[in-house]
Coordinates of C-alpha atoms and ligand atoms in Angstrom, one line a residue:
M1 CA 0.1 -0.2 0.0
Q2 CA 1.2 3.5 -0.9
I3 CA 0.5 6.5 1.3
L4 CA 1.1 9.6 -0.4
V5 CA 1.8 12.6 2.6
V6 CA 0.8 16.0 1.2
E7 CA 2.2 18.4 4.0
D8 CA 4.1 21.8 3.2
D9 CA 6.1 21.9 6.5
E10 CA 9.1 19.9 5.7
A11 CA 9.9 19.0 9.4
V12 CA 6.2 17.6 10.2
A13 CA 6.6 15.8 6.5
S14 CA 9.9 13.8 7.1
G15 CA 8.8 12.8 10.5
V16 CA 5.7 11.5 9.1
V17 CA 7.5 9.7 6.3
E18 CA 9.9 8.4 8.6
G19 CA 7.3 7.0 10.7
L20 CA 5.1 5.5 8.1
T21 CA 8.5 4.0 6.5
R22 CA 9.4 2.3 9.8
A23 CA 6.1 1.1 10.1
G24 CA 6.4 -0.8 6.8
F25 CA 4.3 1.5 4.5
E26 CA 5.6 2.6 1.4
T27 CA 5.3 6.3 1.3
A28 CA 5.8 9.5 -0.9
H29 CA 5.6 13.0 -0.1
V30 CA 4.4 16.1 -2.1
G31 CA 4.1 19.7 -0.3
T32 CA 1.8 21.4 -2.4
G33 CA -2.2 20.8 -3.6
S34 CA -1.5 20.9 -7.1
A35 CA 1.1 18.2 -7.0
A36 CA -1.1 16.1 -4.6
L37 CA -3.8 16.2 -7.7
E38 CA -1.0 15.3 -10.0
A39 CA -0.1 12.2 -7.9
V40 CA -3.6 11.2 -7.9
R41 CA -4.3 11.7 -11.2
A42 CA -1.6 9.6 -12.0
G43 CA -3.1 6.7 -10.2
G44 CA -0.3 6.7 -7.5
P45 CA -1.5 6.1 -3.8
D46 CA -3.7 4.1 -2.2
F47 CA -3.9 5.9 0.8
V48 CA -4.0 10.2 1.2
I49 CA -2.7 12.1 4.4
L50 CA -3.8 15.5 3.6
D51 CA -2.5 18.6 5.6
L52 CA -5.5 21.1 5.5
G53 CA -2.9 24.1 5.4
L54 CA -1.1 24.2 2.0
P55 CA 0.7 27.0 0.2
D56 CA -1.0 26.8 -3.2
M57 CA -4.8 25.6 -2.7
D58 CA -7.2 25.6 0.2
G59 CA -6.8 21.9 1.7
T60 CA -10.5 21.9 1.8
D61 CA -10.5 22.1 -2.3
V62 CA -7.6 19.7 -2.3
C63 CA -9.7 16.9 -0.7
R64 CA -12.6 17.7 -2.6
A65 CA -10.9 17.2 -6.1
I66 CA -9.5 14.3 -4.6
R67 CA -12.6 12.8 -4.0
A68 CA -14.4 13.7 -7.1
L69 CA -11.3 11.9 -8.9
V70 CA -10.9 8.8 -7.0
A71 CA -12.1 6.9 -3.9
T72 CA -8.8 6.5 -2.2
P73 CA -9.2 6.6 1.4
I74 CA -8.3 10.3 2.9
I75 CA -7.3 11.5 6.6
V76 CA -7.2 15.2 6.8
V77 CA -4.8 16.9 9.0
S78 CA -5.3 20.0 10.6
A79 CA -3.7 22.4 13.1
R80 CA -7.4 23.6 13.4
D81 CA -9.2 21.8 16.3
E82 CA -12.6 23.7 15.7
E83 CA -15.7 21.3 15.3
I84 CA -16.6 23.3 12.0
D85 CA -13.5 21.8 10.6
R86 CA -14.1 18.2 11.7
V87 CA -17.5 18.3 10.3
L88 CA -16.4 19.8 6.9
A89 CA -13.6 17.2 6.5
L90 CA -16.2 14.6 6.7
E91 CA -18.9 16.6 4.5
L92 CA -15.7 17.0 1.9
G93 CA -15.0 13.4 1.6
A94 CA -12.4 12.8 4.1
D95 CA -12.7 9.2 5.8
D96 CA -11.2 10.4 9.1
Y97 CA -9.6 13.6 10.6
L98 CA -6.6 14.3 13.0
V99 CA -5.7 17.3 14.8
K100 CA -2.3 18.5 15.1
P101 CA 0.2 17.6 16.9
F102 CA -0.7 14.0 16.6
G103 CA 1.6 10.9 17.5
M104 CA 2.6 8.4 14.8
R105 CA 1.2 5.4 16.9
E106 CA -2.3 7.1 16.8
L107 CA -1.8 8.0 13.0
I108 CA -1.1 4.3 12.1
A109 CA -3.7 3.2 14.1
R110 CA -6.2 5.6 12.2
I111 CA -4.6 4.3 9.0
R112 CA -5.2 0.8 9.5
A113 CA -8.8 1.5 11.0
V114 CA -9.8 3.6 7.6
S115 CA -8.1 0.5 5.8
R116 CA -9.9 -2.4 7.2
R117 CA -13.1 -0.3 6.9
T118 CA -12.7 0.4 3.3
Q119 CA -11.2 -3.0 2.4
D120 CA -13.4 -5.0 4.8
H121 CA -15.6 -6.4 2.0
T122 CA -13.2 -7.0 -0.6
A123 CA -10.1 -8.3 1.5
E124 CA -11.8 -10.6 3.9
G125 CA -14.1 -12.0 1.2
L126 CA -17.0 -11.6 2.9
P127 CA -20.7 -12.1 1.4
P128 CA -20.1 -13.1 -2.3
A129 CA -23.8 -13.4 -3.2
D130 CA -26.5 -10.8 -3.3
T131 CA -24.3 -7.8 -2.6
T132 CA -26.7 -5.2 -3.9
R133 CA -29.4 -3.3 -2.1
N134 CA -32.2 -1.5 -4.0
V135 CA -34.3 0.9 -2.4
G136 CA -36.4 2.4 -5.0
T137 CA -34.4 3.9 -7.6
L138 CA -31.2 3.8 -5.4
S139 CA -29.2 0.8 -6.0
I140 CA -26.2 0.0 -3.7
D141 CA -23.5 -2.5 -4.6
Q142 CA -21.5 -3.6 -1.7
R143 CA -19.2 -5.5 -3.7
S144 CA -18.2 -2.5 -6.4
R145 CA -18.9 -0.2 -3.5
R146 CA -20.4 1.5 -6.2
V147 CA -24.0 3.7 -5.6
L148 CA -26.3 4.3 -8.6
L149 CA -29.2 6.5 -8.3
A150 CA -31.6 6.3 -11.2
G151 CA -28.9 4.9 -13.0
T152 CA -26.4 7.8 -12.1
E153 CA -23.4 7.0 -10.0
I154 CA -23.2 9.1 -6.9
H155 CA -19.8 9.2 -4.8
L156 CA -19.7 8.6 -1.3
T157 CA -16.9 8.3 1.6
A158 CA -16.4 5.2 2.6
K159 CA -18.4 6.1 5.8
E160 CA -21.2 7.5 3.6
F161 CA -21.5 4.2 1.8
E162 CA -21.4 2.0 4.9
L163 CA -23.8 4.1 6.7
L164 CA -26.1 3.6 3.2
Y165 CA -25.6 0.2 3.0
Y166 CA -26.6 -0.5 6.7
L167 CA -29.7 1.2 6.5
A168 CA -30.5 -0.1 3.0
E169 CA -30.8 -3.7 4.6
E170 CA -34.3 -2.9 5.9
P171 CA -35.6 0.1 4.2
G172 CA -38.5 1.9 6.3
T173 CA -37.2 0.6 9.5
V174 CA -35.9 2.6 12.0
F175 CA -32.2 2.0 13.2
Q176 CA -31.0 3.2 16.6
R177 CA -28.3 5.6 16.8
S178 CA -26.3 3.3 19.2
D179 CA -26.5 0.3 16.4
I180 CA -25.8 2.5 13.8
L181 CA -22.7 3.7 15.4
R182 CA -21.8 0.3 16.7
A183 CA -22.0 -1.2 13.1
V184 CA -20.5 1.6 11.1
W185 CA -17.9 3.2 13.3
D186 CA -15.3 1.6 15.2
S187 CA -14.3 2.7 18.8
N188 CA -11.2 4.8 17.5
W189 CA -13.9 7.3 16.5
Y190 CA -14.9 10.1 18.9
G191 CA -17.4 12.5 18.5
T192 CA -19.9 10.2 17.1
T193 CA -23.3 11.6 17.7
K194 CA -22.2 14.7 15.4
T195 CA -20.2 12.6 13.0
L196 CA -23.5 10.3 12.4
D197 CA -25.5 13.7 11.6
A198 CA -22.9 15.2 9.5
H199 CA -23.1 11.8 7.6
V200 CA -26.6 11.9 7.2
A201 CA -26.6 15.7 6.0
A202 CA -23.7 14.7 3.8
L203 CA -25.7 12.0 2.3
R204 CA -29.1 13.9 2.1
K205 CA -27.2 16.4 -0.2
K206 CA -25.7 13.5 -2.3
L207 CA -29.2 11.9 -2.6
G208 CA -30.6 15.0 -3.8
D209 CA -33.5 15.1 -1.3
P210 CA -33.8 15.1 2.3
R211 CA -36.5 12.5 2.7
W212 CA -34.5 9.8 2.0
L213 CA -33.0 9.8 5.4
T214 CA -35.5 10.5 8.1
A215 CA -34.6 11.2 11.8
V216 CA -36.9 9.8 14.2
R217 CA -36.3 12.1 17.3
G218 CA -34.9 10.3 20.2
V219 CA -34.8 7.0 18.3
G220 CA -32.6 7.0 15.1
F221 CA -32.8 7.3 11.4
R222 CA -34.7 5.3 8.5
L223 CA -33.9 5.1 4.8
E224 CA -37.0 4.9 2.9
V225 CA -38.1 6.2 -0.8
P226 CA -39.4 9.9 -1.0
Q227 CA -43.0 10.3 -1.4
Ligands
LIG301 CA1 0.7 22.9 6.5

């Protein structure tokens, strides 16, 4: 697995690259958003660690642009630890978020957790049959991790996909927040309630109609065809 580290601060970058290399990851490093997009377009990385504070482009634009190109997992890194950035990062398509300063052990744990989640269904050879869940015009294929809405593909983050796939198991049924969090998020993730809300908001936007996902106060959420 090759990890692309996008970081303009040379001291931080060399520490991260060294730590990842020592942990057995193949790593590459670029210092600008444009170089990151170039590397992604060239089909390079399997994983991206993206610093939001870059000299040439806003990191949020870089994140959005990468996500528009590929489904490669992204962990966003920022010195800004405000809640708005955390929610924003997830809405932009990042799979996880880390605030500076962070330890290598934490970064590596996050990389492993995100990889596990995004590769689970293929790497572990789980359910080979019946991997597509259909809800009205929505078709969610677990094997290819593609989602089609009325025949048009919509691009989701790894978490958004898992949330949608989970809710699609029983359309119309209300799933409890605690069950959703347990099934879709692992214990390494914190701030889960707001995270779930942020993902629901992002999904509603991508599905183009908020009525796909109904919040049931005090209980949780259900997925249903908008009427
Ligand atoms: Ca920076």
